[in-house]
């Protein structure tokens, strides 16, 4: 495997240094280079070509169709409509009243009324026939993401899908292959990758502040018990029902993705093996026994998914990622967001309010075995996106503004004809621990191979979330 010198990414790719020349100095990382595909990697079919480095066509405006209008979808629809140069042209939900409600909300915000679709499970297929949609945003329950995402690609649309894009390995591969055949981008709507701390951590890693990165820790630790048993939050209890079907790391991507980006996964490194462990499923049944009336339909359910599912992931460059998922236990919210190397460590969610929860220890700045506040480092390494649109994000998006940063950046890339920060290969790799954790746990925690969805192109160092500053094209 190629070994990269201990240089900051800025010295290789930033400033006045031409990307091609910088890459050429790394030998195997030249753009035309590729590693041998991992054993078992399927060959590309006729008409398939890599989507790495493929820029969007320039769009004067971005016309969005939304599929799924529950809590997440309806809120994000208003966010899309707030981005300059973006218009929501159609909305769809199996419950037609939700489509009408969302359309009414857009009109109330002074936006054009979108076309409404709903009333049946295949109403989304009618939306996809429209020729005034450039980007389809999917926010339905997990079991529908693969089918609807693939259908949108085949309809000639770019697609952005809430987590996960699919839950089975063959589905992930099929989405990669379909994107390559249709020449349309499919992106995971990984808003946490655009979090302010996450992007600052990314910049610090790529500028060598932590030295040689050795390990990271991310995940999704969120006490969802009250929402999982709510009769209104997750329609028909769809998310709770997943805990009756399988033992899996369902939703670790929120913390895994930022760590993977900081480690240049698919951009100089790749995940190679995964091994999983799971605790006993105690939390949901205990909560039900204490707080849920016996008349509730959940009393007919048996929960099998472990409360804490932990995945240890090895990379080709010898790093280790620990990814965790727990939504069934009483605990404060955390995406963990920890990155460590030969010269220091950053830990998020450490209770340091002045710096957004982060703490840091890096040499030679620090000593005495004492943590320091992350605030000054976040200010120094603040990503250009937050500098540019941080105020707009605070006013227009949820989750501290990162929803809007994701949406603004997606629209900007399409309007300016840029290469996506997050591509189909990132999306597939970040979601692969869902099925891989099932496979490993079925083998008593033994390692399973992580597919190389890039088919060997992971060796090439390239930009991603560490993008160069650029402007939103003016709105005519």
PDB file of C-alpha atoms in Angstrom, residues 10-11 27 31 42 46 64 101 105 132 156 180 212 218 222 234 255 264 278 289 301 317 323 367 412 473:
ATOM      1  CA  UNK A  10      -2.345  22.359   2.721  1.00  0.00           C
ATOM      2  CA  UNK A  11       1.276  21.955   1.567  1.00  0.00           C
ATOM      3  CA  UNK A  27       3.953   8.672  -6.769  1.00  0.00           C
ATOM      4  CA  UNK A  31      -4.832  11.113 -10.586  1.00  0.00           C
ATOM      5  CA  UNK A  42     -17.416  -6.527  -8.914  1.00  0.00           C
ATOM      6  CA  UNK A  46     -21.096  -1.562 -19.802  1.00  0.00           C
ATOM      7  CA  UNK A  64     -35.798  20.423  -5.864  1.00  0.00           C
ATOM      8  CA  UNK A 101     -49.415  21.213   4.614  1.00  0.00           C
ATOM      9  CA  UNK A 105     -46.003  26.478   4.564  1.00  0.00           C
ATOM     10  CA  UNK A 132     -38.618  20.612 -13.688  1.00  0.00           C
ATOM     11  CA  UNK A 156     -32.135  11.486 -14.611  1.00  0.00           C
ATOM     12  CA  UNK A 180     -21.938   5.558 -12.670  1.00  0.00           C
ATOM     13  CA  UNK A 212       0.199  11.502  11.946  1.00  0.00           C
ATOM     14  CA  UNK A 218     -17.302   8.744  16.271  1.00  0.00           C
ATOM     15  CA  UNK A 222     -28.764   9.831  21.461  1.00  0.00           C
ATOM     16  CA  UNK A 234     -41.911   8.371  13.858  1.00  0.00           C
ATOM     17  CA  UNK A 255     -20.046  10.527  13.903  1.00  0.00           C
ATOM     18  CA  UNK A 264      -9.028  10.967   3.943  1.00  0.00           C
ATOM     19  CA  UNK A 278     -23.179  -5.511  20.790  1.00  0.00           C
ATOM     20  CA  UNK A 289     -42.127  -1.336  31.241  1.00  0.00           C
ATOM     21  CA  UNK A 301     -42.789  -6.328  20.026  1.00  0.00           C
ATOM     22  CA  UNK A 317      -2.942   3.115   6.278  1.00  0.00           C
ATOM     23  CA  UNK A 323     -17.882   3.805  15.574  1.00  0.00           C
ATOM     24  CA  UNK A 367       1.738  20.204  28.329  1.00  0.00           C
ATOM     25  CA  UNK A 412     -23.887  26.195  -4.692  1.00  0.00           C
ATOM     26  CA  UNK A 473     -23.423  32.548  -8.249  1.00  0.00           C
TER      27      UNK A 473
END
